[in-house]
Amino acid sequence: MSIVAWHPNKKVNYVELGLLTVASLSLGLFNLGNVALRDWDEGYYATVSQDMFQGNNWLFPMYQGQPFFLKPPLLFWLMQGSYHLGGINEWTSRLPTVAIASLAVPLIYLLGKEIFSKDPAPLLSACVYLTLLPIVRLGRLAMFDGIINTFLLGALWCLVQGLANPLWLMGVGVGLGLIALCKGILALVFLVLIVAFLLWEKRSGLLLNRYLWLGLGLGFMPAVLWYGLQIQTYGQEFIQVHFQSQSLDRLATAVEGHTGPVWYYLLEMLKYSAPWLFFTIPGVFFAWQQRRDTWAKLCLVMGLGFLLIISAMSTKLPWYCLPVYPFFALVTGDYLRQLWHSPQTYPITIGVLLLLCSLLAIMAGGYLLIQQERLWLSAISLTLAISLGITTVFFFRHNRRFITSLIGSLYLTLMVLVASPLWNWELNEAFAVKPIARLIAEQTPPDSTIYTSFAYSRPSLDFYADRLILAVDHDRLQELAQSNHYLLLETEKLETWELKNSQILGQSGDFTLVITKP
């Protein structure tokens, strides 16, 4: 089977498309600004965007007045535009990524309409993607990864459209060019995978199509011009940091200690993708059995191919596997389509796993409720437990409504999660930055540099204080204390510091702000 153009049997249902878009945007935007920005990426990118916004600078990313070489500028441009509309805050920092990342849901539906020959696989695939915890959580953050999925899906949709109308092939280059403005070298990885798919599909003639090359030229031109401007301005320093340290080094070495075994991403998906994972595993096996079909080739090359590439890298971070999830959703949606039409084939193993998840959730929620601890977590667990219980009953009765029940259950549970402050749970790993940032902003002049005894620097603290706060070791702090500097010290250790001629400017939480004088 090969991809065909729009066909009467695959006409888009615009009601379904509209509902998916509204559901995705609602889940993304609800309570978006109810928690602080987190370290590391959100803090870095918001601080860069704030600096560029305040300096009316669109071409040269800056971090507290210093050149920022780590990433291309597309996200910073989007966040600046958001700041112009609504000021600088958590909501406007996250708004551009959420708005774009949410469009991946209707795009999966449109792509599914092109590659699947039978309904309701496109709709089910979009619903699976909509209710995946990593997609919802990371798509709400001011990071590149959620919008990259949208650009990739847009490129692939244009690719399959282009098989009937070559003019659409220009969109492939535009999508990849936008990815190049997010994470430069990643666009080349996706281009290689697309070429591999076309070769397997025996569509190598498309690689010579003038519209494809025109699209690649136009799409990559902004990135090429921006990179050329940075190299012209900063020279070897930019090349070393951006291309070597941030790209090539991550292939062979573990940058900043972020490493793991080759099965690291499989464990990440196992932890955060249940219960959809129970259906994905047989879905992948079915896709392999159907590997002569175009949809299976696309999912295997783009999904498993990308998973193999990132698994071979030495640097490993949880959000690197986000581009795998669209293809995770597509194979899952097609497997659910089979169950939808053949209720007598429901595997008992999946039913047992659903029941186990429900029991674990109700035990956890009940325990937390009885102990009157973490009531939000209890509410999330009990919501999941009750709704999964209903789903499990439908499943064991071989009633296909278990699928709609599971989609509704997960959507409702995720709504409760994003209504709580727990969805950005990494904030609990260290002290709350906003009160301390307020103290720093009130007691120090703009453009000050503050040195702290905390174990590491926190970009989110830099953003809220609009100052550079550097973590340094004990010896360096003692040296700085001999001259005029601002020090942010842990209060419980204050007596251990030799601070002569110093003045305490204020305290907040576990920290004391001090100015030392020679």
Coordinates of C-alpha atoms in Angstrom, one line a residue:
M1 CA 0.0 0.0 0.0
S2 CA 1.3 3.5 -0.8
I3 CA 0.2 6.9 0.2
V4 CA -2.5 8.5 -1.9
A5 CA -3.7 12.1 -2.1
W6 CA -6.9 13.3 -0.5
H7 CA -9.6 10.7 -1.2
P8 CA -13.3 10.9 -0.7
N9 CA -13.1 8.1 1.9
K10 CA -10.5 10.1 3.8
K11 CA -12.3 13.4 3.9
V12 CA -11.4 15.5 6.9
N13 CA -14.2 15.8 9.5
Y14 CA -13.8 19.4 10.5
V15 CA -15.9 18.9 13.6
E16 CA -13.4 16.4 14.8
L17 CA -10.6 18.6 13.8
G18 CA -12.0 21.6 15.6
L19 CA -12.8 19.6 18.8
L20 CA -9.2 18.2 18.9
T21 CA -7.8 21.7 18.5
V22 CA -10.0 23.2 21.3
A23 CA -9.2 20.2 23.6
S24 CA -5.5 20.6 23.0
L25 CA -5.4 24.3 23.5
S26 CA -7.6 24.0 26.6
L27 CA -5.3 21.5 28.2
G28 CA -2.3 23.5 27.3
L29 CA -3.5 27.0 28.4
F30 CA -5.4 26.1 31.5
N31 CA -3.6 27.5 34.6
L32 CA -0.5 28.1 32.5
G33 CA 1.0 30.7 34.8
N34 CA 0.1 29.1 38.1
V35 CA 3.7 28.0 38.8
A36 CA 7.1 29.6 38.5
L37 CA 9.5 29.0 35.7
R38 CA 11.8 26.1 36.3
D39 CA 15.5 25.4 35.9
W40 CA 17.2 24.9 33.5
D41 CA 15.8 25.5 30.1
E42 CA 12.8 27.7 31.1
G43 CA 15.0 29.9 33.2
Y44 CA 17.7 30.2 30.5
Y45 CA 15.3 31.0 27.7
A46 CA 13.1 33.4 29.6
T47 CA 16.2 35.3 30.8
V48 CA 17.6 35.5 27.2
S49 CA 14.2 36.6 25.9
Q50 CA 13.9 39.2 28.7
D51 CA 17.4 40.6 27.9
M52 CA 16.6 40.8 24.2
F53 CA 13.2 42.4 24.9
Q54 CA 14.6 45.0 27.2
G55 CA 17.5 45.8 24.7
N56 CA 15.2 45.7 21.6
N57 CA 17.7 43.2 20.2
W58 CA 16.4 40.6 17.8
L59 CA 19.6 39.2 16.3
F60 CA 22.0 38.5 19.0
P61 CA 20.8 36.4 22.0
M62 CA 22.1 37.7 25.3
Y63 CA 22.1 36.4 28.8
Q64 CA 22.5 39.1 31.5
G65 CA 24.5 41.1 29.1
Q66 CA 26.7 38.3 27.8
P67 CA 26.4 36.5 24.4
F68 CA 24.2 33.4 24.6
F69 CA 25.6 30.8 22.1
L70 CA 23.6 27.7 23.2
K71 CA 20.5 27.8 20.9
P72 CA 19.2 29.5 17.8
P73 CA 16.7 32.4 18.2
L74 CA 13.3 31.3 17.1
L75 CA 11.9 30.7 20.6
F76 CA 13.4 33.9 21.8
W77 CA 11.7 35.8 19.0
L78 CA 8.4 34.2 19.9
M79 CA 8.8 35.0 23.6
Q80 CA 9.8 38.6 22.8
G81 CA 6.6 39.0 20.8
S82 CA 4.6 37.6 23.6
Y83 CA 6.3 40.0 26.1
H84 CA 5.3 42.9 23.8
L85 CA 1.7 41.8 24.0
G86 CA 1.3 40.9 27.7
G87 CA 4.5 42.0 29.6
I88 CA 7.1 39.7 31.2
N89 CA 5.6 36.9 33.3
E90 CA 5.2 33.1 33.4
W91 CA 2.1 33.1 31.2
T92 CA 3.6 35.1 28.4
S93 CA 6.8 33.2 28.6
R94 CA 5.0 29.9 28.0
L95 CA 2.3 31.1 25.7
P96 CA 4.1 30.8 22.3
T97 CA 5.3 27.3 23.0
V98 CA 1.9 26.1 24.2
A99 CA 0.1 27.7 21.3
I100 CA 2.4 26.0 18.7
A101 CA 2.8 22.7 20.5
S102 CA -1.0 22.3 20.8
L103 CA -1.3 22.3 17.0
A104 CA 0.5 19.0 16.9
V105 CA -2.7 17.3 17.9
P106 CA -4.8 18.3 14.8
L107 CA -1.7 17.8 12.7
I108 CA -1.5 14.1 13.8
Y109 CA -5.1 13.8 12.8
L110 CA -4.5 15.3 9.4
L111 CA -1.4 13.1 8.9
G112 CA -3.4 10.1 10.0
K113 CA -6.1 10.9 7.4
E114 CA -3.4 10.6 4.7
I115 CA -1.6 7.5 5.8
F116 CA -4.3 5.3 7.3
S117 CA -6.8 3.6 5.0
K118 CA -9.4 3.0 7.7
D119 CA -11.1 5.1 10.4
P120 CA -11.1 5.8 13.3
A121 CA -7.3 5.4 13.4
P122 CA -6.5 9.1 12.7
L123 CA -8.9 10.3 15.4
L124 CA -7.7 7.7 17.9
S125 CA -4.0 8.6 17.2
A126 CA -4.7 12.3 17.8
C127 CA -6.5 11.4 21.1
V128 CA -3.6 9.3 22.3
Y129 CA -1.1 12.1 21.6
L130 CA -3.4 14.6 23.3
T131 CA -3.5 12.5 26.5
L132 CA 0.2 11.6 26.8
L133 CA 1.7 13.0 30.1
P134 CA 5.1 13.9 28.6
I135 CA 3.5 15.8 25.7
V136 CA 1.1 17.7 28.0
R137 CA 3.7 18.5 30.6
L138 CA 6.7 19.4 28.5
G139 CA 4.5 21.1 25.9
R140 CA 3.4 23.6 28.6
L141 CA 7.0 24.7 29.3
A142 CA 9.0 27.5 27.7
M143 CA 11.2 25.0 25.8
F144 CA 11.9 24.2 22.2
D145 CA 10.9 20.5 22.3
G146 CA 7.1 20.8 22.1
I147 CA 7.1 23.2 19.1
I148 CA 9.7 21.0 17.3
N149 CA 7.1 18.2 17.2
T150 CA 4.6 20.5 15.5
F151 CA 7.1 21.6 12.9
L152 CA 8.1 18.0 12.2
L153 CA 4.5 16.9 11.8
G154 CA 3.8 19.8 9.5
A155 CA 6.8 18.8 7.4
L156 CA 5.6 15.2 7.2
W157 CA 2.0 16.2 6.3
C158 CA 3.4 18.4 3.5
L159 CA 5.5 15.4 2.4
V160 CA 2.6 13.1 2.0
Q161 CA 0.5 15.8 0.3
G162 CA 3.4 16.4 -2.0
L163 CA 3.2 12.8 -3.4
A164 CA 0.1 13.9 -5.3
N165 CA 0.8 17.6 -5.7
P166 CA 4.6 18.3 -5.7
L167 CA 4.0 22.0 -4.8
W168 CA 3.4 20.8 -1.2
L169 CA 6.9 19.5 -1.0
M170 CA 8.1 23.1 -0.3
G171 CA 6.5 22.8 3.1
V172 CA 8.9 20.0 4.0
G173 CA 11.8 22.5 3.7
V174 CA 9.8 25.2 5.7
G175 CA 9.1 22.8 8.5
L176 CA 12.7 21.6 8.7
G177 CA 14.0 25.2 8.4
L178 CA 11.9 26.2 11.5
I179 CA 13.4 23.2 13.4
A180 CA 16.9 24.5 12.3
L181 CA 16.0 27.8 14.0
C182 CA 15.2 25.9 17.2
K183 CA 17.9 23.2 17.4
G184 CA 20.1 23.6 14.3
I185 CA 21.6 20.1 13.8
L186 CA 18.4 18.3 14.7
A187 CA 16.9 19.5 11.4
L188 CA 19.6 17.5 9.6
V189 CA 18.8 14.4 11.6
F190 CA 15.1 14.6 10.6
L191 CA 16.1 15.2 7.0
V192 CA 18.2 12.0 7.0
L193 CA 15.3 10.1 8.4
I194 CA 12.9 11.5 5.8
V195 CA 15.4 10.5 3.0
A196 CA 15.6 7.0 4.5
F197 CA 11.8 6.7 4.5
L198 CA 11.6 7.8 0.8
L199 CA 14.2 5.3 -0.2
W200 CA 12.4 2.5 1.6
E201 CA 9.2 3.6 0.0
K202 CA 10.9 3.6 -3.4
R203 CA 10.2 7.2 -3.9
S204 CA 13.8 8.3 -4.4
G205 CA 12.7 10.4 -7.5
L206 CA 11.2 12.9 -5.1
L207 CA 14.7 13.7 -3.8
L208 CA 15.3 15.4 -7.2
N209 CA 12.1 17.3 -7.2
R210 CA 12.7 21.0 -7.7
Y211 CA 9.9 22.0 -5.3
L212 CA 11.5 20.0 -2.5
W213 CA 14.9 21.7 -3.1
L214 CA 13.2 25.1 -3.4
G215 CA 11.5 24.5 -0.1
L216 CA 14.7 23.4 1.6
G217 CA 16.5 26.5 0.2
L218 CA 13.8 28.9 1.4
G219 CA 13.2 27.1 4.7
F220 CA 16.9 26.9 5.7
M221 CA 17.8 30.4 4.4
P222 CA 16.8 32.3 7.7
A223 CA 18.9 29.8 9.7
V224 CA 21.9 30.0 7.4
L225 CA 21.8 33.8 7.5
W226 CA 21.5 33.9 11.2
Y227 CA 24.3 31.5 11.7
G228 CA 26.5 33.4 9.2
L229 CA 25.8 36.7 11.2
Q230 CA 26.8 35.0 14.5
I231 CA 30.0 33.5 13.0
Q232 CA 30.9 36.9 11.5
T233 CA 30.3 38.6 14.8
Y234 CA 31.8 36.1 17.3
G235 CA 34.0 33.9 15.1
Q236 CA 35.6 30.8 16.5
E237 CA 34.0 31.3 20.0
F238 CA 30.5 30.8 18.6
I239 CA 31.6 27.8 16.5
Q240 CA 33.2 26.1 19.5
V241 CA 30.3 26.6 21.9
H242 CA 27.3 26.2 19.6
F243 CA 28.5 23.5 17.3
Q244 CA 31.1 21.6 19.3
S245 CA 30.0 21.9 22.9
Q246 CA 26.2 22.0 22.4
S247 CA 25.9 19.5 19.4
L248 CA 28.8 17.3 18.6
D249 CA 30.1 16.8 22.1
R250 CA 26.6 15.4 23.1
L251 CA 27.1 12.5 20.8
A252 CA 30.3 11.2 22.3
T253 CA 30.4 12.6 25.9
A254 CA 27.9 13.2 28.7
V255 CA 27.5 16.9 28.9
E256 CA 27.2 18.2 32.5
G257 CA 26.8 14.6 33.7
H258 CA 23.5 13.9 31.9
T259 CA 24.0 10.3 30.9
G260 CA 22.4 6.9 31.2
P261 CA 22.3 3.4 29.8
V262 CA 21.3 2.7 26.2
W263 CA 17.8 1.8 27.4
Y264 CA 17.4 5.1 29.2
Y265 CA 14.6 6.4 26.9
L266 CA 12.7 3.1 27.0
L267 CA 12.6 3.5 30.8
E268 CA 11.4 7.1 30.4
M269 CA 8.6 5.9 28.2
L270 CA 7.8 3.1 30.5
K271 CA 7.5 5.5 33.5
Y272 CA 5.4 8.2 31.9
S273 CA 3.4 6.7 29.0
A274 CA 1.3 4.1 30.8
P275 CA -1.5 3.1 30.2
W276 CA -1.1 3.9 26.5
L277 CA 2.1 1.9 26.5
F278 CA 0.1 -1.3 27.0
F279 CA -1.4 -0.7 23.6
T280 CA 1.8 0.7 21.9
I281 CA 3.9 -2.4 22.4
P282 CA 1.5 -4.7 20.4
G283 CA 1.0 -1.8 18.0
V284 CA 4.7 -1.6 17.2
F285 CA 4.8 -5.4 16.6
F286 CA 1.8 -5.0 14.2
A287 CA 3.5 -2.1 12.4
W288 CA 6.6 -4.3 11.9
Q289 CA 4.3 -7.1 10.5
Q290 CA 2.8 -4.5 8.1
R291 CA 6.2 -2.9 7.2
R292 CA 5.3 -3.0 3.5
D293 CA 2.6 -0.4 4.1
T294 CA 3.6 3.2 4.0
W295 CA 2.1 4.1 7.4
A296 CA 4.3 1.4 9.0
K297 CA 7.4 2.5 7.2
L298 CA 6.9 6.1 8.2
C299 CA 6.4 5.2 11.9
L300 CA 9.2 2.7 12.0
V301 CA 11.8 5.0 10.3
M302 CA 10.8 8.3 12.0
G303 CA 9.9 6.8 15.5
L304 CA 12.3 3.9 16.0
G305 CA 15.0 5.4 13.9
F306 CA 15.0 8.6 16.0
L307 CA 14.9 6.5 19.2
L308 CA 18.0 4.5 18.1
I309 CA 19.9 7.7 17.4
I310 CA 19.2 9.4 20.7
S311 CA 19.8 6.1 22.6
A312 CA 23.3 5.9 21.1
M313 CA 24.1 9.4 22.2
S314 CA 26.1 9.8 25.4
T315 CA 24.2 12.8 26.7
K316 CA 20.6 11.9 27.7
L317 CA 17.8 14.1 28.9
P318 CA 14.2 13.1 29.3
W319 CA 12.8 15.6 26.8
Y320 CA 15.1 14.4 24.0
C321 CA 12.7 11.5 23.2
L322 CA 9.7 13.9 22.7
P323 CA 9.8 13.5 18.8
V324 CA 9.3 9.7 19.3
Y325 CA 5.8 10.3 20.7
P326 CA 3.9 11.3 17.5
F327 CA 4.8 7.9 16.0
F328 CA 4.1 6.2 19.3
A329 CA 0.6 7.7 19.0
L330 CA 0.1 6.7 15.4
V331 CA 1.0 3.0 15.9
T332 CA -1.2 3.0 19.1
G333 CA -4.1 4.6 17.2
D334 CA -4.0 2.0 14.5
Y335 CA -3.9 -0.8 17.1
L336 CA -6.9 0.7 18.9
R337 CA -8.7 0.9 15.6
Q338 CA -8.3 -2.9 15.3
L339 CA -9.7 -3.4 18.8
W340 CA -12.5 -1.0 18.0
H341 CA -13.7 -3.2 15.1
S342 CA -12.8 -6.6 16.7
P343 CA -13.9 -6.6 20.4
Q344 CA -13.5 -10.3 20.6
T345 CA -9.7 -10.0 20.3
Y346 CA -9.1 -8.0 23.5
P347 CA -5.9 -9.3 25.1
I348 CA -6.4 -10.4 28.7
T349 CA -2.9 -9.1 29.6
I350 CA -3.9 -5.5 28.8
G351 CA -7.0 -5.8 30.9
V352 CA -5.0 -7.1 33.9
L353 CA -2.5 -4.2 33.5
L354 CA -5.4 -1.6 33.4
L355 CA -6.9 -3.2 36.6
L356 CA -3.5 -3.1 38.3
C357 CA -3.1 0.6 37.5
S358 CA -6.5 1.4 38.8
L359 CA -5.8 -0.5 42.1
L360 CA -2.5 1.2 42.6
A361 CA -4.0 4.6 41.9
I362 CA -6.8 4.1 44.4
M363 CA -4.5 2.8 47.1
A364 CA -2.2 5.8 46.6
G365 CA -5.0 8.3 46.5
G366 CA -6.8 6.7 49.5
Y367 CA -3.6 6.7 51.6
L368 CA -2.8 10.3 50.9
L369 CA -6.4 11.3 51.6
I370 CA -6.5 9.5 55.0
Q371 CA -3.2 11.0 55.9
Q372 CA -4.4 14.5 54.8
E373 CA -1.1 14.9 52.9
R374 CA -0.6 16.2 49.4
L375 CA -4.3 16.6 48.7
W376 CA -3.8 17.6 45.1
L377 CA -1.9 14.4 44.5
S378 CA -4.7 12.5 46.2
A379 CA -7.2 14.1 44.0
I380 CA -5.2 13.2 40.9
S381 CA -4.8 9.6 42.0
L382 CA -8.4 9.1 42.9
T383 CA -9.6 10.7 39.6
L384 CA -7.4 8.3 37.7
A385 CA -8.4 5.3 39.8
I386 CA -12.2 5.8 39.4
S387 CA -12.0 6.6 35.7
L388 CA -9.6 3.7 35.0
G389 CA -11.9 1.4 36.9
I390 CA -14.8 2.2 34.6
T391 CA -12.5 1.7 31.6
T392 CA -11.4 -1.7 32.9
V393 CA -15.1 -2.8 33.3
F394 CA -15.8 -1.9 29.7
F395 CA -12.6 -3.8 28.6
F396 CA -13.5 -7.0 30.4
R397 CA -17.0 -6.8 28.9
H398 CA -15.4 -6.5 25.4
N399 CA -17.2 -3.2 25.0
R400 CA -15.3 -0.9 22.6
R401 CA -16.4 2.1 24.7
F402 CA -13.4 1.3 26.9
I403 CA -11.4 3.3 24.3
T404 CA -13.5 6.5 24.7
S405 CA -13.6 5.9 28.4
L406 CA -9.8 5.7 28.6
I407 CA -9.4 8.8 26.5
G408 CA -11.8 10.7 28.7
S409 CA -10.3 9.4 31.9
L410 CA -6.8 10.5 31.0
Y411 CA -7.9 13.9 29.7
L412 CA -9.8 14.5 33.0
T413 CA -6.9 13.4 35.1
L414 CA -4.5 15.6 33.2
M415 CA -6.9 18.5 33.6
V416 CA -6.8 18.0 37.4
L417 CA -3.0 17.8 37.2
V418 CA -2.5 21.1 35.4
A419 CA -5.0 22.7 37.7
S420 CA -2.7 21.9 40.5
P421 CA 0.8 23.2 41.2
L422 CA 2.2 19.7 40.8
W423 CA 2.5 19.6 37.0
N424 CA 5.9 21.3 37.1
W425 CA 7.2 19.0 39.8
E426 CA 10.9 19.8 39.3
L427 CA 10.3 23.0 41.2
N428 CA 10.4 21.0 44.4
E429 CA 14.0 20.0 43.8
A430 CA 15.3 23.3 45.3
F431 CA 14.2 26.4 47.1
A432 CA 11.5 28.7 45.8
V433 CA 13.2 31.5 43.8
K434 CA 10.5 34.2 43.6
P435 CA 10.7 35.5 47.3
I436 CA 14.5 35.6 47.1
A437 CA 14.5 37.2 43.7
R438 CA 12.2 39.9 45.1
L439 CA 14.7 40.6 47.9
I440 CA 17.6 40.8 45.5
A441 CA 15.7 43.1 43.1
E442 CA 14.7 45.4 45.9
Q443 CA 18.2 45.6 47.6
T444 CA 20.6 45.7 44.7
P445 CA 21.0 48.0 41.7
P446 CA 20.3 46.9 38.1
D447 CA 23.2 45.0 36.4
S448 CA 24.6 43.8 39.7
T449 CA 26.3 40.5 40.0
I450 CA 25.5 38.5 43.1
Y451 CA 27.5 35.6 44.4
T452 CA 25.9 32.7 46.3
S453 CA 27.0 29.9 48.5
F454 CA 24.3 27.6 47.0
A455 CA 25.6 24.5 45.3
Y456 CA 24.7 25.7 41.7
S457 CA 23.6 28.7 39.8
R458 CA 19.8 28.8 39.0
P459 CA 18.7 30.5 35.7
S460 CA 15.2 30.9 37.0
L461 CA 16.6 33.0 39.9
D462 CA 18.4 35.1 37.3
F463 CA 15.2 35.7 35.4
Y464 CA 13.1 36.8 38.4
A465 CA 15.7 38.9 40.0
D466 CA 16.9 40.3 36.6
R467 CA 20.4 40.0 37.9
L468 CA 23.2 37.5 37.4
I469 CA 23.5 35.2 40.5
L470 CA 26.6 33.0 40.3
A471 CA 27.3 30.0 42.5
V472 CA 31.0 29.9 43.7
D473 CA 32.9 27.8 46.1
H474 CA 33.8 28.6 49.7
D475 CA 37.3 29.9 48.9
R476 CA 36.1 32.2 46.2
L477 CA 33.4 33.6 48.4
Q478 CA 36.0 34.4 51.1
E479 CA 38.1 36.1 48.6
L480 CA 35.1 38.2 47.3
A481 CA 34.2 39.1 50.9
Q482 CA 37.4 41.1 51.1
S483 CA 36.0 43.7 48.7
N484 CA 32.7 45.3 47.7
H485 CA 30.3 42.6 46.6
Y486 CA 26.8 41.3 47.1
L487 CA 26.7 37.8 48.6
L488 CA 23.6 35.5 48.9
L489 CA 24.5 33.1 51.7
E490 CA 22.7 30.2 53.3
T491 CA 21.5 31.6 56.7
E492 CA 22.3 28.5 58.7
K493 CA 26.0 28.7 57.5
L494 CA 26.2 32.5 58.0
E495 CA 28.3 32.2 61.1
T496 CA 31.0 30.2 59.4
W497 CA 31.8 33.0 57.0
E498 CA 34.5 35.5 57.9
L499 CA 32.6 38.7 56.9
K500 CA 34.3 41.8 58.1
N501 CA 32.7 45.2 57.5
S502 CA 29.6 43.6 56.0
Q503 CA 26.0 44.7 56.2
I504 CA 22.9 42.4 56.1
L505 CA 20.4 43.7 53.5
G506 CA 17.7 41.3 54.2
Q507 CA 16.6 37.7 54.6
S508 CA 14.2 35.5 52.7
G509 CA 13.6 31.8 53.3
D510 CA 16.9 30.1 54.0
F511 CA 19.0 32.8 52.6
T512 CA 20.6 36.1 53.7
L513 CA 21.6 38.9 51.4
V514 CA 24.8 40.6 52.4
I515 CA 26.9 43.4 51.1
T516 CA 30.6 43.4 51.9
K517 CA 32.8 46.5 52.1
P518 CA 36.6 46.8 51.9

